CSV table of C-alpha atoms and ligand atoms in Angstrom, one decimal:
chain,number,residue,atom,x,y,z
P,1,UNK,CA,102.8,8.6,83.9
P,2,UNK,CA,105.5,8.6,84.8
P,3,UNK,CA,108.6,11.1,83.1
P,4,UNK,CA,110.6,8.3,83.8
P,5,UNK,CA,110.2,4.3,84.2
P,6,UNK,CA,111.3,3.4,88.0
P,7,UNK,CA,111.7,7.0,88.7
P,8,UNK,CA,110.1,10.0,90.3
P,9,UNK,CA,110.6,13.1,89.3
P,10,UNK,CA,110.2,14.8,93.4
P,11,UNK,CA,111.7,18.0,93.7
P,12,UNK,CA,111.8,20.4,90.3
P,13,UNK,CA,114.4,23.0,89.0
P,14,UNK,CA,113.4,25.7,91.8
P,15,UNK,CA,113.3,23.3,94.8
P,16,UNK,CA,117.3,22.0,93.4
P,17,UNK,CA,118.2,25.8,93.6
P,18,UNK,CA,116.1,26.7,96.4
P,19,UNK,CA,117.9,23.6,98.3
P,20,UNK,CA,121.9,24.5,97.3
P,21,UNK,CA,121.0,28.5,97.8
P,22,UNK,CA,120.7,27.6,101.1
P,23,UNK,CA,123.6,25.3,101.3
P,24,UNK,CA,125.9,27.7,99.5
P,25,UNK,CA,124.6,30.9,101.5
P,26,UNK,CA,125.0,29.2,104.7
P,27,UNK,CA,128.6,27.5,104.8
P,28,UNK,CA,129.7,31.2,103.0
P,29,UNK,CA,127.8,32.8,105.8
P,30,UNK,CA,129.2,30.7,108.2
P,31,UNK,CA,132.6,31.1,106.5
P,32,UNK,CA,133.3,34.6,106.7
P,33,UNK,CA,131.5,35.3,109.6
P,34,UNK,CA,135.6,34.4,110.5
P,35,UNK,CA,137.1,37.5,109.3
P,36,UNK,CA,135.4,40.6,110.3
P,37,UNK,CA,136.6,42.8,107.4
P,38,UNK,CA,134.1,40.7,105.5
P,39,UNK,CA,131.3,42.0,107.2
P,40,UNK,CA,129.3,43.0,104.0
P,41,UNK,CA,129.9,40.3,102.1
P,42,UNK,CA,128.5,37.8,105.5
P,43,UNK,CA,125.6,40.5,105.6
P,44,UNK,CA,124.6,40.2,102.4
P,45,UNK,CA,124.5,35.8,102.4
P,46,UNK,CA,122.3,37.1,105.1
P,47,UNK,CA,119.5,37.9,103.5
P,48,UNK,CA,119.5,35.1,100.5
P,49,UNK,CA,119.6,33.2,103.2
P,50,UNK,CA,117.1,35.1,105.3
P,51,UNK,CA,114.7,35.1,101.6
P,52,UNK,CA,114.7,31.5,100.6
P,53,UNK,CA,114.0,30.3,105.0
P,54,UNK,CA,110.8,32.5,104.6
P,55,UNK,CA,110.6,31.6,101.1
P,56,UNK,CA,111.0,27.6,102.3
P,57,UNK,CA,108.3,28.9,105.2
P,58,UNK,CA,105.6,29.9,101.9
P,59,UNK,CA,106.6,27.1,100.2
P,60,UNK,CA,105.6,24.9,103.1
P,61,UNK,CA,102.1,25.7,102.1
P,62,UNK,CA,101.7,26.7,98.8
P,63,UNK,CA,104.2,24.6,96.8
P,64,UNK,CA,103.3,21.4,95.5
P,65,UNK,CA,102.5,17.8,97.4
P,66,UNK,CA,106.0,16.5,98.7
P,67,UNK,CA,107.0,19.9,99.9
P,68,UNK,CA,103.8,20.6,101.9
P,69,UNK,CA,104.8,20.6,105.7
P,70,UNK,CA,100.7,18.7,105.7
P,71,UNK,CA,102.2,15.7,104.7
P,72,UNK,CA,105.6,15.7,106.4
P,73,UNK,CA,106.0,12.8,109.0
P,74,UNK,CA,106.6,14.4,111.6
P,75,UNK,CA,106.0,12.0,114.7
P,76,UNK,CA,107.9,10.2,116.8
P,77,UNK,CA,106.9,6.6,116.1
P,78,UNK,CA,107.3,7.5,112.4
P,79,UNK,CA,110.2,8.1,113.4
P,80,UNK,CA,111.2,5.4,115.9
P,81,UNK,CA,110.1,3.3,112.6
P,82,UNK,CA,112.3,5.0,110.2
P,83,UNK,CA,115.0,4.3,111.8
P,84,UNK,CA,115.1,1.1,112.5
P,85,UNK,CA,113.9,-0.2,109.3
P,86,UNK,CA,116.8,1.6,107.8
P,87,UNK,CA,119.2,-0.1,109.9
P,88,UNK,CA,117.0,-3.4,109.6
P,89,UNK,CA,117.1,-3.3,105.8
P,90,UNK,CA,119.1,-2.6,103.6
P,91,UNK,CA,116.9,-2.0,100.8
P,92,UNK,CA,114.1,-0.7,102.2
P,93,UNK,CA,112.2,1.4,100.0
P,94,UNK,CA,112.5,5.0,100.2
P,95,UNK,CA,109.5,7.6,99.8
P,96,UNK,CA,109.1,9.4,97.5
P,97,UNK,CA,108.5,13.0,99.5
P,98,UNK,CA,109.9,13.6,102.9
P,99,UNK,CA,111.2,10.7,105.0
P,100,UNK,CA,110.5,11.5,108.6
P,101,UNK,CA,114.1,12.1,109.1
P,102,UNK,CA,114.1,14.6,106.5
P,103,UNK,CA,111.0,15.9,107.6
P,104,UNK,CA,112.0,16.4,111.2
P,105,UNK,CA,115.8,18.1,109.3
P,106,UNK,CA,113.5,20.5,107.2
P,107,UNK,CA,111.6,21.8,110.5
P,108,UNK,CA,114.4,22.3,112.4
P,109,UNK,CA,116.5,24.0,110.0
P,110,UNK,CA,114.0,26.2,109.3
P,111,UNK,CA,113.6,27.3,112.9
P,112,UNK,CA,116.8,27.4,113.5
P,113,UNK,CA,117.3,29.6,110.3
P,114,UNK,CA,114.0,31.5,111.6
P,115,UNK,CA,116.1,32.5,115.3
P,116,UNK,CA,119.5,32.9,112.8
P,117,UNK,CA,118.6,35.5,110.3
P,118,UNK,CA,115.7,37.2,113.1
P,119,UNK,CA,119.2,37.7,115.3
P,120,UNK,CA,121.7,38.6,112.6
P,121,UNK,CA,119.4,41.5,111.8
P,122,UNK,CA,118.7,42.7,115.1
P,123,UNK,CA,122.3,42.6,115.5
P,124,UNK,CA,122.9,44.7,112.9
P,125,UNK,CA,121.2,47.5,114.5
P,126,UNK,CA,122.1,47.0,117.6
P,127,UNK,CA,124.8,46.7,117.4
P,128,UNK,CA,126.7,47.2,114.5
P,129,UNK,CA,125.0,50.7,114.5
P,130,UNK,CA,123.9,50.0,110.6
P,131,UNK,CA,120.9,49.0,108.4
P,132,UNK,CA,116.7,49.9,108.7
P,133,UNK,CA,116.9,49.0,112.3
P,134,UNK,CA,119.9,51.4,113.3
P,135,UNK,CA,118.2,53.6,115.1
P,136,UNK,CA,117.6,50.0,118.0
P,137,UNK,CA,121.3,50.9,118.8
P,138,UNK,CA,120.1,53.6,121.2
P,139,UNK,CA,118.3,52.1,123.7
P,140,UNK,CA,119.5,48.4,123.5
P,141,UNK,CA,122.8,48.2,122.6
P,142,UNK,CA,123.4,47.0,126.2
P,143,UNK,CA,121.7,43.4,124.9
P,144,UNK,CA,124.1,43.2,121.7
P,145,UNK,CA,126.3,40.7,123.8
P,146,UNK,CA,123.5,37.9,124.9
P,147,UNK,CA,122.0,38.5,120.9
P,148,UNK,CA,125.6,37.9,120.0
P,149,UNK,CA,125.8,34.6,121.5
P,150,UNK,CA,122.4,33.9,120.5
P,151,UNK,CA,123.0,34.1,117.0
P,152,UNK,CA,126.8,32.4,117.2
P,153,UNK,CA,125.6,29.5,118.7
P,154,UNK,CA,122.0,29.3,116.3
P,155,UNK,CA,125.0,29.4,114.1
P,156,UNK,CA,126.9,26.5,114.7
P,157,UNK,CA,124.2,24.0,115.6
P,158,UNK,CA,122.9,24.8,112.4
P,159,UNK,CA,126.5,24.4,110.9
P,160,UNK,CA,126.0,20.5,113.7
P,161,UNK,CA,123.0,19.6,111.7
P,162,UNK,CA,124.3,20.3,108.3
P,163,UNK,CA,127.3,17.9,108.7
P,164,UNK,CA,124.6,15.5,109.9
P,165,UNK,CA,121.7,15.5,106.8
P,166,UNK,CA,125.1,15.8,105.2
P,167,UNK,CA,126.5,11.8,106.9
P,168,UNK,CA,122.6,11.3,106.0
P,169,UNK,CA,122.4,11.3,102.7
P,170,UNK,CA,126.3,9.8,102.3
P,171,UNK,CA,124.6,7.3,104.2
P,172,UNK,CA,121.5,7.0,101.8
P,173,UNK,CA,123.9,6.7,98.3
P,174,UNK,CA,127.0,4.3,99.6
P,175,UNK,CA,124.9,1.6,102.1
P,176,UNK,CA,120.9,1.8,101.0
P,177,UNK,CA,122.6,2.7,97.3
P,178,UNK,CA,118.9,5.1,96.7
P,179,UNK,CA,120.8,7.6,94.6
P,180,UNK,CA,119.6,10.6,97.2
P,181,UNK,CA,122.6,12.5,96.0
P,182,UNK,CA,121.9,12.7,92.3
P,183,UNK,CA,118.4,13.8,93.4
P,184,UNK,CA,118.9,17.0,94.6
P,185,UNK,CA,121.2,17.3,91.3
P,186,UNK,CA,118.5,15.6,88.8
P,187,UNK,CA,115.8,16.0,91.1
P,188,UNK,CA,114.8,12.3,90.5
P,189,UNK,CA,114.7,9.4,93.5
P,190,UNK,CA,114.3,6.0,92.4
P,191,UNK,CA,111.1,5.3,93.8
P,192,UNK,CA,108.0,4.6,93.8
P,193,UNK,CA,104.8,7.5,93.7
P,194,UNK,CA,103.8,10.4,91.4
P,195,UNK,CA,105.7,13.3,89.8
P,196,UNK,CA,105.4,16.4,91.2
P,197,UNK,CA,103.9,19.0,89.0
P,198,UNK,CA,103.7,22.5,89.9
P,199,UNK,CA,102.2,25.3,88.1
P,200,UNK,CA,103.4,28.0,86.3
P,201,UNK,CA,102.0,31.3,88.8
P,202,UNK,CA,103.8,29.3,91.8
P,203,UNK,CA,107.3,28.1,88.8
P,204,UNK,CA,107.6,32.7,87.5
P,205,UNK,CA,107.2,33.5,91.7
P,206,UNK,CA,110.3,30.4,93.0
P,207,UNK,CA,112.4,32.4,89.9
P,208,UNK,CA,110.7,35.4,91.2
P,209,UNK,CA,112.3,34.7,95.0
P,210,UNK,CA,116.2,33.8,93.5
P,211,UNK,CA,116.5,36.9,90.8
P,212,UNK,CA,114.7,38.8,93.8
P,213,UNK,CA,117.6,36.6,96.8
P,214,UNK,CA,120.3,36.9,94.4
P,215,UNK,CA,119.8,41.1,93.7
P,216,UNK,CA,119.2,41.9,97.0
P,217,UNK,CA,123.2,40.1,98.0
P,218,UNK,CA,125.4,41.8,94.9
P,219,UNK,CA,123.2,44.5,95.8
P,220,UNK,CA,124.4,44.7,99.5
P,221,UNK,CA,128.3,43.6,97.9
P,222,UNK,CA,128.1,46.8,95.6
P,223,UNK,CA,127.6,49.6,97.5
P,224,UNK,CA,128.8,49.9,101.0
P,225,UNK,CA,126.5,51.8,102.8
P,226,UNK,CA,122.4,51.1,101.0
P,227,UNK,CA,120.1,51.8,102.7
P,228,UNK,CA,120.2,47.5,104.2
P,229,UNK,CA,123.9,48.2,105.6
P,230,UNK,CA,123.5,51.9,106.2
P,231,UNK,CA,124.9,53.6,109.1
P,232,UNK,CA,123.5,55.8,112.4
P,233,UNK,CA,127.0,56.9,112.8
P,234,UNK,CA,128.3,60.2,110.8
P,235,UNK,CA,132.3,60.7,111.3
P,236,UNK,CA,132.3,62.5,114.2
P,237,UNK,CA,134.5,65.9,113.1
P,238,UNK,CA,136.2,66.7,116.1
P,239,UNK,CA,138.3,69.5,115.1
P,240,UNK,CA,134.3,71.4,114.7
P,241,UNK,CA,132.9,69.7,117.6
P,242,UNK,CA,135.9,70.6,120.3
P,243,UNK,CA,138.4,72.4,118.1
P,244,UNK,CA,140.6,72.6,121.8
P,245,UNK,CA,140.4,69.2,122.5
P,246,UNK,CA,141.5,68.3,118.4
P,247,UNK,CA,143.8,71.3,118.3
P,248,UNK,CA,145.8,70.2,122.0
P,249,UNK,CA,145.8,66.7,121.5
P,250,UNK,CA,145.9,66.4,118.0
P,251,UNK,CA,148.9,67.9,117.9
P,252,UNK,CA,151.5,65.4,118.0
P,253,UNK,CA,149.0,61.5,116.1
P,254,UNK,CA,145.1,62.5,115.4
P,255,UNK,CA,142.8,62.7,118.0
P,256,UNK,CA,141.5,59.5,119.8
P,257,UNK,CA,137.6,59.0,120.2
P,258,UNK,CA,136.2,60.3,123.9
P,259,UNK,CA,134.9,56.5,123.3
P,260,UNK,CA,137.0,54.5,123.2
P,261,UNK,CA,137.8,54.4,127.0
P,262,UNK,CA,136.2,54.6,129.9
P,263,UNK,CA,136.1,58.7,131.9
P,264,UNK,CA,138.3,57.3,134.8
P,265,UNK,CA,141.0,56.2,132.6
P,266,UNK,CA,140.7,59.9,130.3
P,267,UNK,CA,140.9,61.4,133.9
P,268,UNK,CA,143.6,59.3,134.5
P,269,UNK,CA,145.6,59.6,131.8
P,270,UNK,CA,144.9,64.1,132.2
P,271,UNK,CA,145.4,63.9,134.9
P,272,UNK,CA,149.8,63.0,133.8
P,273,UNK,CA,150.6,64.2,131.7
P,274,UNK,CA,153.7,65.7,132.6
P,275,UNK,CA,154.7,62.1,131.9
P,276,UNK,CA,152.6,60.8,128.8
P,277,UNK,CA,154.5,58.4,126.9
P,278,UNK,CA,157.7,59.8,127.0
P,279,UNK,CA,156.7,62.8,126.2
P,280,UNK,CA,156.4,65.6,129.2
P,281,UNK,CA,153.2,67.8,128.5
P,282,UNK,CA,153.6,71.2,130.6
P,283,UNK,CA,150.6,73.6,132.1
P,284,UNK,CA,152.3,75.7,129.4
P,285,UNK,CA,151.4,73.6,126.6
P,286,UNK,CA,148.6,73.2,127.3
P,287,UNK,CA,146.6,75.0,130.3
P,288,UNK,CA,145.3,74.7,133.7
P,289,UNK,CA,141.4,75.2,132.6
P,290,UNK,CA,141.8,74.1,129.1
P,291,UNK,CA,142.7,70.7,130.5
P,292,UNK,CA,139.7,70.6,133.2
P,293,UNK,CA,136.9,71.2,129.3
P,294,UNK,CA,139.3,68.9,128.0
P,295,UNK,CA,139.2,66.1,130.8
P,296,UNK,CA,135.0,67.4,130.8
P,297,UNK,CA,134.4,66.7,126.7
P,298,UNK,CA,136.6,63.7,127.2
P,299,UNK,CA,134.1,62.4,130.2
P,300,UNK,CA,130.9,63.3,128.1
P,301,UNK,CA,131.5,61.2,125.5
P,302,UNK,CA,133.5,58.4,127.0
P,303,UNK,CA,132.7,54.5,126.6
P,304,UNK,CA,130.1,54.9,129.2
P,305,UNK,CA,127.8,57.3,127.5
P,306,UNK,CA,128.4,55.5,124.4
P,307,UNK,CA,126.1,53.3,122.8
P,308,UNK,CA,128.3,52.1,119.8
P,309,UNK,CA,130.0,48.6,120.1
P,310,UNK,CA,133.7,49.8,121.1
P,311,UNK,CA,132.2,51.2,124.0
P,312,UNK,CA,129.7,48.8,124.4
P,313,UNK,CA,132.2,45.8,124.5
P,314,UNK,CA,135.0,48.3,125.6
P,315,UNK,CA,133.6,48.4,128.7
P,316,UNK,CA,131.7,44.8,128.7
P,317,UNK,CA,134.7,42.8,129.4
P,318,UNK,CA,136.9,46.0,130.6
P,319,UNK,CA,134.9,44.9,134.6
P,320,UNK,CA,136.8,47.1,137.6
P,321,UNK,CA,139.9,48.4,135.0
P,322,UNK,CA,140.5,50.9,134.5
P,323,UNK,CA,143.8,51.2,132.0
P,324,UNK,CA,145.3,54.7,131.1
P,325,UNK,CA,146.2,53.0,127.6
P,326,UNK,CA,143.4,51.5,125.0
P,327,UNK,CA,145.8,48.9,124.0
P,328,UNK,CA,146.3,47.7,127.1
P,329,UNK,CA,142.5,46.9,127.5
P,330,UNK,CA,141.3,43.5,127.7
P,331,UNK,CA,139.3,44.4,124.8
P,332,UNK,CA,141.4,44.3,122.3
P,333,UNK,CA,144.2,42.5,123.4
P,334,UNK,CA,141.4,40.3,122.2
P,335,UNK,CA,140.5,41.5,118.6
P,336,UNK,CA,144.2,42.5,117.3
P,337,UNK,CA,145.1,38.7,119.0
P,338,UNK,CA,145.9,37.8,115.4
P,339,UNK,CA,148.4,40.1,113.6
P,340,UNK,CA,151.9,38.9,114.4
P,341,UNK,CA,154.0,41.0,116.5
P,342,UNK,CA,156.0,42.3,114.0
P,343,UNK,CA,153.7,44.1,111.6
P,344,UNK,CA,153.2,46.8,114.7
P,345,UNK,CA,157.1,47.6,114.6
P,346,UNK,CA,156.7,47.9,111.2
P,347,UNK,CA,157.0,50.5,108.7
P,348,UNK,CA,154.2,51.5,107.9
P,349,UNK,CA,152.2,51.5,111.9
P,350,UNK,CA,155.1,51.8,113.5
P,351,UNK,CA,153.4,51.4,117.3
P,352,UNK,CA,150.0,49.6,118.8
P,353,UNK,CA,148.0,52.5,120.0
P,354,UNK,CA,148.3,53.5,116.1
P,355,UNK,CA,146.0,53.0,115.0
P,356,UNK,CA,144.5,55.7,112.2
P,357,UNK,CA,147.7,53.6,110.3
P,358,UNK,CA,145.4,51.2,109.9
P,359,UNK,CA,142.1,51.9,110.1
P,360,UNK,CA,140.6,54.5,106.7
P,361,UNK,CA,138.8,57.2,109.6
P,362,UNK,CA,139.2,55.4,112.8
P,363,UNK,CA,140.2,59.6,114.1
P,364,UNK,CA,136.5,60.7,112.5
P,365,UNK,CA,135.7,57.6,115.3
P,366,UNK,CA,135.1,55.4,112.9
P,367,UNK,CA,136.2,51.4,113.3
P,368,UNK,CA,134.4,49.9,110.9
P,369,UNK,CA,134.7,46.6,109.3
P,370,UNK,CA,135.3,47.5,106.1
P,371,UNK,CA,137.3,50.7,106.6
P,372,UNK,CA,140.8,48.2,108.3
P,373,UNK,CA,143.1,49.2,105.2
P,374,UNK,CA,145.3,45.9,104.3
P,375,UNK,CA,149.0,47.0,106.2
P,376,UNK,CA,150.4,43.8,106.3
F,401,HEC,C1,153.6,65.8,123.0
F,401,HEC,C2,153.1,64.8,122.3
F,401,HEC,C3,151.5,64.3,122.6
F,401,HEC,C4,150.8,65.7,122.6
F,401,HEC,C5,150.8,66.7,122.5
F,401,HEC,C6,149.6,64.3,123.0
F,401,HEC,N1,149.8,63.2,122.9
F,401,HEC,FE1,149.2,61.2,123.7
F,401,HEC,N2,150.2,60.3,122.8
F,401,HEC,C7,152.1,60.5,122.4
F,401,HEC,C8,152.7,59.6,121.9
F,401,HEC,C9,154.2,59.5,121.6
F,401,HEC,C10,152.2,58.2,122.5
F,401,HEC,C11,152.4,57.0,122.0
F,401,HEC,C12,151.5,56.4,120.4
F,401,HEC,C13,151.7,57.0,119.7
F,401,HEC,O1,153.6,57.6,119.1
F,401,HEC,O2,151.0,57.3,118.7
F,401,HEC,C14,150.5,58.6,122.5
F,401,HEC,C15,148.8,58.7,122.6
F,401,HEC,C16,147.8,58.5,123.6
F,401,HEC,C17,146.9,57.5,122.8
F,401,HEC,C18,147.0,55.8,123.1
F,401,HEC,C19,147.6,55.7,124.6
F,401,HEC,C20,147.3,54.1,123.8
F,401,HEC,O3,147.6,53.1,123.4
F,401,HEC,O4,146.7,53.4,124.1
F,401,HEC,C21,146.4,58.8,123.6
F,401,HEC,C22,144.3,58.0,124.0
F,401,HEC,C23,145.7,60.2,124.1
F,401,HEC,N3,148.2,60.0,123.7
F,401,HEC,C24,146.2,60.8,124.5
F,401,HEC,C25,145.9,62.2,124.7
F,401,HEC,C26,145.2,64.0,124.6
F,401,HEC,C27,144.3,63.2,125.4
F,401,HEC,C28,146.4,64.1,124.4
F,401,HEC,C29,145.8,65.2,124.9
F,401,HEC,C30,145.7,66.0,125.9
F,401,HEC,C31,147.3,63.8,123.8
F,401,HEC,N4,147.2,62.5,124.0
F,401,HEC,C32,148.6,64.7,123.9
F,401,HEC,C33,151.8,61.7,122.5
F,401,HEC,C34,151.2,62.6,122.8
F,402,HEC,C1,148.9,47.1,112.3
F,402,HEC,C2,146.6,47.7,112.3
F,402,HEC,C3,146.1,48.1,113.1
F,402,HEC,C4,146.4,48.8,114.2
F,402,HEC,C5,148.0,49.6,114.6
F,402,HEC,C6,145.4,48.5,114.9
F,402,HEC,N1,144.3,48.0,114.6
F,402,HEC,FE1,142.3,47.4,115.2
F,402,HEC,N2,142.0,45.9,113.8
F,402,HEC,C7,143.0,45.7,112.7
F,402,HEC,C8,142.8,43.9,111.6
F,402,HEC,C9,143.2,44.1,110.9
F,402,HEC,C10,141.3,44.4,112.5
F,402,HEC,C11,140.4,43.4,111.9
F,402,HEC,C12,141.0,42.3,113.4
F,402,HEC,C13,140.2,40.3,113.2
F,402,HEC,O1,139.2,40.0,112.7
F,402,HEC,O2,140.7,39.7,114.2
F,402,HEC,C14,141.3,45.1,114.3
F,402,HEC,C15,140.0,44.9,114.5
F,402,HEC,C16,139.2,46.5,115.3
F,402,HEC,C17,138.5,46.7,116.0
F,402,HEC,C18,137.2,45.4,115.5
F,402,HEC,C19,136.6,45.7,115.1
F,402,HEC,C20,134.9,45.3,115.3
F,402,HEC,O3,133.6,45.8,114.8
F,402,HEC,O4,134.6,44.2,115.5
F,402,HEC,C21,138.1,47.5,116.5
F,402,HEC,C22,137.0,48.6,117.9
F,402,HEC,C23,139.9,48.3,116.5
F,402,HEC,N3,140.7,47.4,115.6
F,402,HEC,C24,139.8,49.9,117.0
F,402,HEC,C25,141.8,50.1,117.1
F,402,HEC,C26,141.7,51.1,117.8
F,402,HEC,C27,140.9,51.4,118.9
F,402,HEC,C28,143.3,51.3,117.8
F,402,HEC,C29,144.4,51.6,118.4
F,402,HEC,C30,144.7,51.7,119.8
F,402,HEC,C31,143.7,49.9,116.7
F,402,HEC,N4,142.7,49.0,116.3
F,402,HEC,C32,144.8,49.3,116.4
F,402,HEC,C33,143.8,46.4,113.5
F,402,HEC,C34,145.2,47.1,113.3
């Protein structure tokens, strides 16, 4: 017996919540990915998305009949037949469970979703040196750009298919008039078949996963650097690490972290101190032997010798160039291109070389997105 005549209860409560959680977490993660200082929200949303994807894959094996992968219609002839009928017969009957198009879509979304999540977690570890995989940053930082591309393209493909999926549902709703939009809200489809039956343990399992993923989200956004987003690099105290560098090169401005520029750039800067940004630094200010010691320190800690995100991206985009100024590098220009010129001339900033005005802890070598100050 069905609960409502002429209708089939296909999507139980948890299935609908899960569906909208996938939709919402993906969309919000996609949007937040365009804002550097929203990285923590992006990561938190990614964790929800990841957990729900895992859940949906498990659900495909243990869940109720309509959700089971074994009941999916995945042959090519079924898919072609589905579209042929769709075009020829506006009033055709729809199946209670997944039709061939939505079967393909679900399988494909699980696969692409897995790629997005895995590459995302790896990226957090390898590129951002954060989270439980941050140890991978030591050996694999050179793969960060490729990994970032995989993550990005997979998300774009996913987004494109979401648009197709929505289009398909709207065609069902307004052309075939199958009330498809409401199926994922009310749970009912206008079709023939048995109401879905979900056992109590399965329902409990579903709500457990929903609760855990919401709690994970809250946990990640409400605490900086917890075990899921912990950072590998502590702030560097140059005053302790190299007091000479700190004293001599931290006199007029705070100390610039050596990993921001390649060796050759530092050698050039140190070789032209008599004309350093309009300042004349003489042997009396910094003696020859002190210069040698500072150059050695800068070279040892230069971008080539660092696996930090900033250093890796700096080297990847510099090519053969070795400019004397950080602000003349392609990487610096690229990440700051959206900041209005006037901001750099403002009272609070004064000069674009004044990283410290906008990046809290820049003098400790920390350029994490969460530490960008809103100066405009
Ligand atoms: C006499 C003052 C003075 C001293 C000492 C000094 N600098 Fe500077 N430095 C400046 C000024 C002025 C700028 C321009 C930016 C600013 O106004 O903050 C600058 C900028 C820089 C920049 C940023 C360039 C850019 O735009 O990317 C670097 C790197 C730098 N200094 C390195 C050093 C090093 C290394 C030492 C130690 C050998 C040093 N500075 C010592 C005055 C000084
Ligand atoms: C006017 C403020 C301002 C100044 C000055 C500034 N930055 Fe930034 N920086 C930003 C903002 C804002 C972003 C984020 C841009 C975005 O995502 O659109 C950013 C992004 C970055 C990033 C990328 C962070 C990441 O993880 O992707 C790095 C690295 C960086 N800045 C380094 C520097 C350095 C080095 C200097 C000094 C030579 C500097 N910035 C000067 C505001 C500033």
